């Protein structure tokens, strides 16, 4: 999969832009606040209809304008394709065209231009609390497996209802009678989530191990462990076994859940841990190690997506170079092969042997 070019009109700080890309590495260089991340955001939006940082589509429209246009030509699914979005300020709904044909939803273009994004917030994901890690894994799995997304939505829906029952248990004690029904359903759907996650983390960990080894020049041995509910002895076990494991944990926490009025047990508390040569990154990792391991996870995610769809998603790396030593920077700039990559950075002296350098200044390409 390859993005040949992009055209922007009144997108963020770009009035008009028309830019051709290298099939390999595109190094986007410029001072702060010139529009590097805006360009990465535009590429992500083109393929997904989602921005990784805007709350509302209207934010994407240049301040003086009423609407913006993002369009691009792509090679994917064995042919040339075109995508075009029109976004409006105000209530007018956005419009999407794929190969000149108007589409109703972003879902209709899934697979035309898939991207994997790494942004500065992801750099610290292995150091933070569990919820950003869970979100990262969930988002990757949802992209990989539509059935997982459906199960996750269902799990969260039941969890929210159970939460309400527990919170209202004094005002509405009769609701407690239906609690076992909710618990049973949670265990059923929860078992499915664990089963998906076990396989996903196994594949992700194995691929990330290889990338991290290359990244660190063989000096660090990457290992990923998936943690779920403690009564689950084997997350690869058949669904009925997982379901019983979850049920037994729930039963032993029944009283505690009533007392705390919170859902204390289940795969909504899942987490994963990365060790480098046996030491936990969370506790012992240096800045560079934490970043390297997080980037290796993204590269692994890209590879899993490629195995699934047969096409390598476009990799978007925003601001990942700082705090990495020369060898690790070289890996990012010159050694990520097998697909198209976009990398932003501020240092004008950086270059890549694999593609082209694009200099951005005040929403324009500097020639
Ligand atoms: P850094 O190196 O600091 O990350 P950057 O080159 O990635 O900088 P961007 O995040 O792309 O910078 O933003 C560039 C500029 O775009 C910012 O100064 C911002 O104010 C401007 N900008 C963002 N949204 C809009 C908009 N809707 N209209 C006009 N300008 C905008
Ligand atoms: Mg930026």
PDB file of C-alpha atoms in Angstrom, residues 39-250:
ATOM      1  CA  UNK A  39       0.588  16.826   7.414  1.00  0.00           C
ATOM      2  CA  UNK A  40       0.765  13.528   9.336  1.00  0.00           C
ATOM      3  CA  UNK A  41      -2.745  14.216  10.645  1.00  0.00           C
ATOM      4  CA  UNK A  42      -4.001  14.839   7.104  1.00  0.00           C
ATOM      5  CA  UNK A  43      -2.596  11.508   5.890  1.00  0.00           C
ATOM      6  CA  UNK A  44      -4.190   9.669   8.821  1.00  0.00           C
ATOM      7  CA  UNK A  45      -7.509  11.399   8.192  1.00  0.00           C
ATOM      8  CA  UNK A  46      -7.438  10.657   4.475  1.00  0.00           C
ATOM      9  CA  UNK A  47      -7.449   6.914   5.163  1.00  0.00           C
ATOM     10  CA  UNK A  48      -9.655   6.712   8.241  1.00  0.00           C
ATOM     11  CA  UNK A  49     -11.811   9.825   8.529  1.00  0.00           C
ATOM     12  CA  UNK A  50     -10.468  10.221  12.039  1.00  0.00           C
ATOM     13  CA  UNK A  51      -8.014  12.675  13.531  1.00  0.00           C
ATOM     14  CA  UNK A  52      -5.743  11.497  16.301  1.00  0.00           C
ATOM     15  CA  UNK A  53      -5.888  14.879  17.990  1.00  0.00           C
ATOM     16  CA  UNK A  54      -8.857  17.001  16.917  1.00  0.00           C
ATOM     17  CA  UNK A  55     -12.031  16.932  18.996  1.00  0.00           C
ATOM     18  CA  UNK A  56     -14.114  18.309  16.128  1.00  0.00           C
ATOM     19  CA  UNK A  57     -13.696  18.223  12.371  1.00  0.00           C
ATOM     20  CA  UNK A  58     -14.091  22.015  12.280  1.00  0.00           C
ATOM     21  CA  UNK A  59     -10.695  22.345  13.994  1.00  0.00           C
ATOM     22  CA  UNK A  60      -9.138  20.917  10.849  1.00  0.00           C
ATOM     23  CA  UNK A  61     -10.434  23.749   8.676  1.00  0.00           C
ATOM     24  CA  UNK A  62      -8.021  26.679   8.335  1.00  0.00           C
ATOM     25  CA  UNK A  63      -9.155  29.479  10.623  1.00  0.00           C
ATOM     26  CA  UNK A  64     -10.133  31.940   7.867  1.00  0.00           C
ATOM     27  CA  UNK A  65     -11.886  29.307   5.723  1.00  0.00           C
ATOM     28  CA  UNK A  66     -15.372  27.695   5.657  1.00  0.00           C
ATOM     29  CA  UNK A  67     -14.363  24.268   4.453  1.00  0.00           C
ATOM     30  CA  UNK A  68     -11.305  22.186   3.732  1.00  0.00           C
ATOM     31  CA  UNK A  69     -10.366  19.488   1.284  1.00  0.00           C
ATOM     32  CA  UNK A  70      -8.015  16.544   1.733  1.00  0.00           C
ATOM     33  CA  UNK A  71      -7.403  14.338  -1.267  1.00  0.00           C
ATOM     34  CA  UNK A  72      -4.829  11.827  -2.385  1.00  0.00           C
ATOM     35  CA  UNK A  73      -3.968   9.030  -4.779  1.00  0.00           C
ATOM     36  CA  UNK A  74      -3.208   5.628  -3.360  1.00  0.00           C
ATOM     37  CA  UNK A  75      -1.995   2.308  -4.674  1.00  0.00           C
ATOM     38  CA  UNK A  76      -3.730  -0.491  -2.776  1.00  0.00           C
ATOM     39  CA  UNK A  77      -5.900  -3.557  -3.370  1.00  0.00           C
ATOM     40  CA  UNK A  78      -3.900  -4.052  -6.587  1.00  0.00           C
ATOM     41  CA  UNK A  79      -4.982  -0.799  -8.222  1.00  0.00           C
ATOM     42  CA  UNK A  80      -4.744   2.964  -8.171  1.00  0.00           C
ATOM     43  CA  UNK A  81      -7.427   4.576  -6.065  1.00  0.00           C
ATOM     44  CA  UNK A  82      -8.362   8.091  -5.057  1.00  0.00           C
ATOM     45  CA  UNK A  83      -9.768   9.458  -1.813  1.00  0.00           C
ATOM     46  CA  UNK A  84     -11.256  12.873  -1.223  1.00  0.00           C
ATOM     47  CA  UNK A  85     -12.758  14.421   1.896  1.00  0.00           C
ATOM     48  CA  UNK A  86     -14.595  17.728   2.219  1.00  0.00           C
ATOM     49  CA  UNK A  87     -15.080  19.046   5.767  1.00  0.00           C
ATOM     50  CA  UNK A  88     -17.206  22.020   6.636  1.00  0.00           C
ATOM     51  CA  UNK A  89     -17.364  24.487   9.492  1.00  0.00           C
ATOM     52  CA  UNK A  90     -20.882  24.481  10.983  1.00  0.00           C
ATOM     53  CA  UNK A  91     -23.501  21.789  10.717  1.00  0.00           C
ATOM     54  CA  UNK A  92     -23.064  20.690   7.106  1.00  0.00           C
ATOM     55  CA  UNK A  93     -21.992  17.007   7.126  1.00  0.00           C
ATOM     56  CA  UNK A  94     -18.611  16.076   5.715  1.00  0.00           C
ATOM     57  CA  UNK A  95     -18.390  14.413   2.320  1.00  0.00           C
ATOM     58  CA  UNK A  96     -16.279  11.487   1.204  1.00  0.00           C
ATOM     59  CA  UNK A  97     -15.481  10.304  -2.303  1.00  0.00           C
ATOM     60  CA  UNK A  98     -13.587   7.153  -3.201  1.00  0.00           C
ATOM     61  CA  UNK A  99     -12.580   6.765  -6.841  1.00  0.00           C
ATOM     62  CA  UNK A 100     -14.983   9.603  -7.626  1.00  0.00           C
ATOM     63  CA  UNK A 101     -17.990   7.851  -6.066  1.00  0.00           C
ATOM     64  CA  UNK A 102     -19.667   9.442  -3.051  1.00  0.00           C
ATOM     65  CA  UNK A 103     -19.600   7.276   0.087  1.00  0.00           C
ATOM     66  CA  UNK A 104     -21.909   7.442   3.090  1.00  0.00           C
ATOM     67  CA  UNK A 105     -19.508   6.378   5.850  1.00  0.00           C
ATOM     68  CA  UNK A 106     -15.792   6.112   6.516  1.00  0.00           C
ATOM     69  CA  UNK A 107     -16.291   2.364   7.027  1.00  0.00           C
ATOM     70  CA  UNK A 108     -16.814   1.999   3.276  1.00  0.00           C
ATOM     71  CA  UNK A 109     -13.166   2.874   2.565  1.00  0.00           C
ATOM     72  CA  UNK A 110     -11.537   0.599   5.138  1.00  0.00           C
ATOM     73  CA  UNK A 111      -8.548  -1.083   3.532  1.00  0.00           C
ATOM     74  CA  UNK A 112      -7.983   1.645   0.911  1.00  0.00           C
ATOM     75  CA  UNK A 113      -5.360   3.512   2.960  1.00  0.00           C
ATOM     76  CA  UNK A 114      -4.476   1.977   6.306  1.00  0.00           C
ATOM     77  CA  UNK A 115      -2.103   3.851   8.576  1.00  0.00           C
ATOM     78  CA  UNK A 116      -0.320   3.048  11.809  1.00  0.00           C
ATOM     79  CA  UNK A 117       0.489   6.183  13.765  1.00  0.00           C
ATOM     80  CA  UNK A 118       3.063   6.747  16.414  1.00  0.00           C
ATOM     81  CA  UNK A 119       2.749  10.106  18.169  1.00  0.00           C
ATOM     82  CA  UNK A 120       4.774  11.573  21.062  1.00  0.00           C
ATOM     83  CA  UNK A 121       2.096  10.539  23.595  1.00  0.00           C
ATOM     84  CA  UNK A 122       2.743   6.900  22.642  1.00  0.00           C
ATOM     85  CA  UNK A 123       6.401   7.216  23.560  1.00  0.00           C
ATOM     86  CA  UNK A 124       5.739   6.838  27.251  1.00  0.00           C
ATOM     87  CA  UNK A 125       3.008   4.227  27.006  1.00  0.00           C
ATOM     88  CA  UNK A 126       5.152   1.583  28.695  1.00  0.00           C
ATOM     89  CA  UNK A 127       5.792   3.856  31.694  1.00  0.00           C
ATOM     90  CA  UNK A 128       2.271   5.107  32.370  1.00  0.00           C
ATOM     91  CA  UNK A 129      -0.721   3.489  34.069  1.00  0.00           C
ATOM     92  CA  UNK A 130      -2.457   0.538  32.469  1.00  0.00           C
ATOM     93  CA  UNK A 131      -5.293   2.309  30.679  1.00  0.00           C
ATOM     94  CA  UNK A 132      -3.282   3.913  27.801  1.00  0.00           C
ATOM     95  CA  UNK A 133      -1.679   0.487  27.220  1.00  0.00           C
ATOM     96  CA  UNK A 134      -5.076  -1.180  27.112  1.00  0.00           C
ATOM     97  CA  UNK A 135      -6.309   1.494  24.707  1.00  0.00           C
ATOM     98  CA  UNK A 136      -3.305   0.959  22.457  1.00  0.00           C
ATOM     99  CA  UNK A 137      -3.858  -2.793  22.354  1.00  0.00           C
ATOM    100  CA  UNK A 138      -7.620  -2.441  21.906  1.00  0.00           C
ATOM    101  CA  UNK A 139      -7.248  -0.006  19.035  1.00  0.00           C
ATOM    102  CA  UNK A 140      -4.748  -2.257  17.285  1.00  0.00           C
ATOM    103  CA  UNK A 141      -6.978  -5.310  17.764  1.00  0.00           C
ATOM    104  CA  UNK A 142     -10.072  -3.446  16.567  1.00  0.00           C
ATOM    105  CA  UNK A 143      -8.209  -2.553  13.347  1.00  0.00           C
ATOM    106  CA  UNK A 144      -7.198  -6.191  12.934  1.00  0.00           C
ATOM    107  CA  UNK A 145     -10.416  -7.947  13.886  1.00  0.00           C
ATOM    108  CA  UNK A 146     -13.861  -6.435  13.373  1.00  0.00           C
ATOM    109  CA  UNK A 147     -15.360  -9.214  15.553  1.00  0.00           C
ATOM    110  CA  UNK A 148     -13.146  -8.117  18.410  1.00  0.00           C
ATOM    111  CA  UNK A 149     -14.485  -4.588  18.117  1.00  0.00           C
ATOM    112  CA  UNK A 150     -18.050  -5.898  18.338  1.00  0.00           C
ATOM    113  CA  UNK A 151     -17.203  -8.008  21.417  1.00  0.00           C
ATOM    114  CA  UNK A 152     -15.431  -5.100  23.102  1.00  0.00           C
ATOM    115  CA  UNK A 153     -18.377  -2.782  22.524  1.00  0.00           C
ATOM    116  CA  UNK A 154     -20.715  -5.410  23.961  1.00  0.00           C
ATOM    117  CA  UNK A 155     -18.470  -6.008  26.986  1.00  0.00           C
ATOM    118  CA  UNK A 156     -18.275  -2.286  27.742  1.00  0.00           C
ATOM    119  CA  UNK A 157     -22.041  -1.958  27.417  1.00  0.00           C
ATOM    120  CA  UNK A 158     -22.698  -4.754  29.935  1.00  0.00           C
ATOM    121  CA  UNK A 159     -19.996  -3.420  32.222  1.00  0.00           C
ATOM    122  CA  UNK A 160     -21.593   0.016  32.271  1.00  0.00           C
ATOM    123  CA  UNK A 161     -24.983  -1.476  33.129  1.00  0.00           C
ATOM    124  CA  UNK A 162     -23.475  -3.592  35.886  1.00  0.00           C
ATOM    125  CA  UNK A 163     -21.695  -0.533  37.189  1.00  0.00           C
ATOM    126  CA  UNK A 164     -24.988   1.299  37.416  1.00  0.00           C
ATOM    127  CA  UNK A 165     -26.600  -1.598  39.286  1.00  0.00           C
ATOM    128  CA  UNK A 166     -23.775  -1.574  41.829  1.00  0.00           C
ATOM    129  CA  UNK A 167     -23.882   2.216  42.238  1.00  0.00           C
ATOM    130  CA  UNK A 168     -27.661   2.296  42.681  1.00  0.00           C
ATOM    131  CA  UNK A 169     -27.839  -0.731  44.930  1.00  0.00           C
ATOM    132  CA  UNK A 170     -29.118   1.210  47.967  1.00  0.00           C
ATOM    133  CA  UNK A 171     -31.719   3.232  46.052  1.00  0.00           C
ATOM    134  CA  UNK A 172     -32.768   0.264  43.966  1.00  0.00           C
ATOM    135  CA  UNK A 173     -31.886  -3.013  45.762  1.00  0.00           C
ATOM    136  CA  UNK A 174     -34.222  -5.128  43.621  1.00  0.00           C
ATOM    137  CA  UNK A 175     -31.818  -4.637  40.699  1.00  0.00           C
ATOM    138  CA  UNK A 176     -29.318  -6.859  42.517  1.00  0.00           C
ATOM    139  CA  UNK A 177     -31.475  -9.835  41.560  1.00  0.00           C
ATOM    140  CA  UNK A 178     -30.434  -9.434  37.921  1.00  0.00           C
ATOM    141  CA  UNK A 179     -26.749  -9.018  38.777  1.00  0.00           C
ATOM    142  CA  UNK A 180     -25.920 -12.740  38.253  1.00  0.00           C
ATOM    143  CA  UNK A 181     -27.321 -12.504  34.730  1.00  0.00           C
ATOM    144  CA  UNK A 182     -25.004  -9.586  33.955  1.00  0.00           C
ATOM    145  CA  UNK A 183     -22.057 -11.403  35.514  1.00  0.00           C
ATOM    146  CA  UNK A 184     -22.692 -14.500  33.422  1.00  0.00           C
ATOM    147  CA  UNK A 185     -22.834 -12.450  30.228  1.00  0.00           C
ATOM    148  CA  UNK A 186     -19.683 -10.538  31.237  1.00  0.00           C
ATOM    149  CA  UNK A 187     -17.835 -13.828  31.683  1.00  0.00           C
ATOM    150  CA  UNK A 188     -19.044 -15.068  28.318  1.00  0.00           C
ATOM    151  CA  UNK A 189     -17.960 -11.974  26.374  1.00  0.00           C
ATOM    152  CA  UNK A 190     -14.909 -11.468  28.623  1.00  0.00           C
ATOM    153  CA  UNK A 191     -13.663 -14.957  27.730  1.00  0.00           C
ATOM    154  CA  UNK A 192     -13.823 -14.001  24.079  1.00  0.00           C
ATOM    155  CA  UNK A 193     -11.789 -10.821  24.688  1.00  0.00           C
ATOM    156  CA  UNK A 194      -9.111 -12.758  26.567  1.00  0.00           C
ATOM    157  CA  UNK A 195      -8.921 -15.341  23.834  1.00  0.00           C
ATOM    158  CA  UNK A 196      -8.393 -12.653  21.155  1.00  0.00           C
ATOM    159  CA  UNK A 197      -5.903 -10.759  23.303  1.00  0.00           C
ATOM    160  CA  UNK A 198      -3.803 -13.851  24.106  1.00  0.00           C
ATOM    161  CA  UNK A 199      -3.289 -14.534  20.398  1.00  0.00           C
ATOM    162  CA  UNK A 200      -2.742 -10.885  19.570  1.00  0.00           C
ATOM    163  CA  UNK A 201      -0.129 -10.354  22.284  1.00  0.00           C
ATOM    164  CA  UNK A 202       1.649 -13.547  21.307  1.00  0.00           C
ATOM    165  CA  UNK A 203       2.015 -12.338  17.702  1.00  0.00           C
ATOM    166  CA  UNK A 204       2.777  -8.751  18.709  1.00  0.00           C
ATOM    167  CA  UNK A 205       5.431  -9.777  21.236  1.00  0.00           C
ATOM    168  CA  UNK A 206       7.174 -12.109  18.797  1.00  0.00           C
ATOM    169  CA  UNK A 207       7.321  -9.473  16.032  1.00  0.00           C
ATOM    170  CA  UNK A 208       8.342  -6.659  18.411  1.00  0.00           C
ATOM    171  CA  UNK A 209      11.147  -8.827  19.776  1.00  0.00           C
ATOM    172  CA  UNK A 210      12.730  -8.987  16.326  1.00  0.00           C
ATOM    173  CA  UNK A 211      12.359  -5.243  15.713  1.00  0.00           C
ATOM    174  CA  UNK A 212      13.724  -4.347  19.125  1.00  0.00           C
ATOM    175  CA  UNK A 213      16.703  -6.631  18.579  1.00  0.00           C
ATOM    176  CA  UNK A 214      17.533  -4.823  15.301  1.00  0.00           C
ATOM    177  CA  UNK A 215      16.882  -1.443  16.885  1.00  0.00           C
ATOM    178  CA  UNK A 216      19.255  -2.030  19.793  1.00  0.00           C
ATOM    179  CA  UNK A 217      21.835  -3.792  17.661  1.00  0.00           C
ATOM    180  CA  UNK A 218      21.139  -7.079  19.417  1.00  0.00           C
ATOM    181  CA  UNK A 219      21.945  -5.663  22.845  1.00  0.00           C
ATOM    182  CA  UNK A 220      18.491  -5.942  24.408  1.00  0.00           C
ATOM    183  CA  UNK A 221      16.190  -8.941  24.513  1.00  0.00           C
ATOM    184  CA  UNK A 222      12.539  -7.822  24.269  1.00  0.00           C
ATOM    185  CA  UNK A 223       9.820  -9.882  25.901  1.00  0.00           C
ATOM    186  CA  UNK A 224       6.104  -9.161  26.274  1.00  0.00           C
ATOM    187  CA  UNK A 225       3.795 -10.740  28.856  1.00  0.00           C
ATOM    188  CA  UNK A 226       0.027 -10.472  28.848  1.00  0.00           C
ATOM    189  CA  UNK A 227      -1.634 -10.142  32.250  1.00  0.00           C
ATOM    190  CA  UNK A 228      -5.278 -10.932  32.762  1.00  0.00           C
ATOM    191  CA  UNK A 229      -7.574 -12.048  35.591  1.00  0.00           C
ATOM    192  CA  UNK A 230      -5.532 -14.121  38.069  1.00  0.00           C
ATOM    193  CA  UNK A 231      -7.758 -17.213  37.974  1.00  0.00           C
ATOM    194  CA  UNK A 232      -7.092 -17.575  34.230  1.00  0.00           C
ATOM    195  CA  UNK A 233      -4.259 -20.077  34.175  1.00  0.00           C
ATOM    196  CA  UNK A 234      -4.030 -20.339  30.403  1.00  0.00           C
ATOM    197  CA  UNK A 235      -5.420 -17.495  28.253  1.00  0.00           C
ATOM    198  CA  UNK A 236      -5.280 -19.829  25.224  1.00  0.00           C
ATOM    199  CA  UNK A 237      -7.680 -22.287  26.900  1.00  0.00           C
ATOM    200  CA  UNK A 238     -11.074 -22.987  25.235  1.00  0.00           C
ATOM    201  CA  UNK A 239     -13.740 -20.337  25.787  1.00  0.00           C
ATOM    202  CA  UNK A 240     -15.778 -22.458  28.229  1.00  0.00           C
ATOM    203  CA  UNK A 241     -12.721 -22.891  30.461  1.00  0.00           C
ATOM    204  CA  UNK A 242     -11.951 -19.165  30.348  1.00  0.00           C
ATOM    205  CA  UNK A 243     -15.553 -18.431  31.178  1.00  0.00           C
ATOM    206  CA  UNK A 244     -15.430 -20.664  34.275  1.00  0.00           C
ATOM    207  CA  UNK A 245     -12.151 -19.059  35.360  1.00  0.00           C
ATOM    208  CA  UNK A 246     -13.694 -15.613  35.108  1.00  0.00           C
ATOM    209  CA  UNK A 247     -16.818 -16.766  36.942  1.00  0.00           C
ATOM    210  CA  UNK A 248     -14.804 -18.100  39.860  1.00  0.00           C
ATOM    211  CA  UNK A 249     -12.886 -14.833  40.208  1.00  0.00           C
ATOM    212  CA  UNK A 250     -16.130 -12.891  40.092  1.00  0.00           C
TER     213      UNK A 250
END
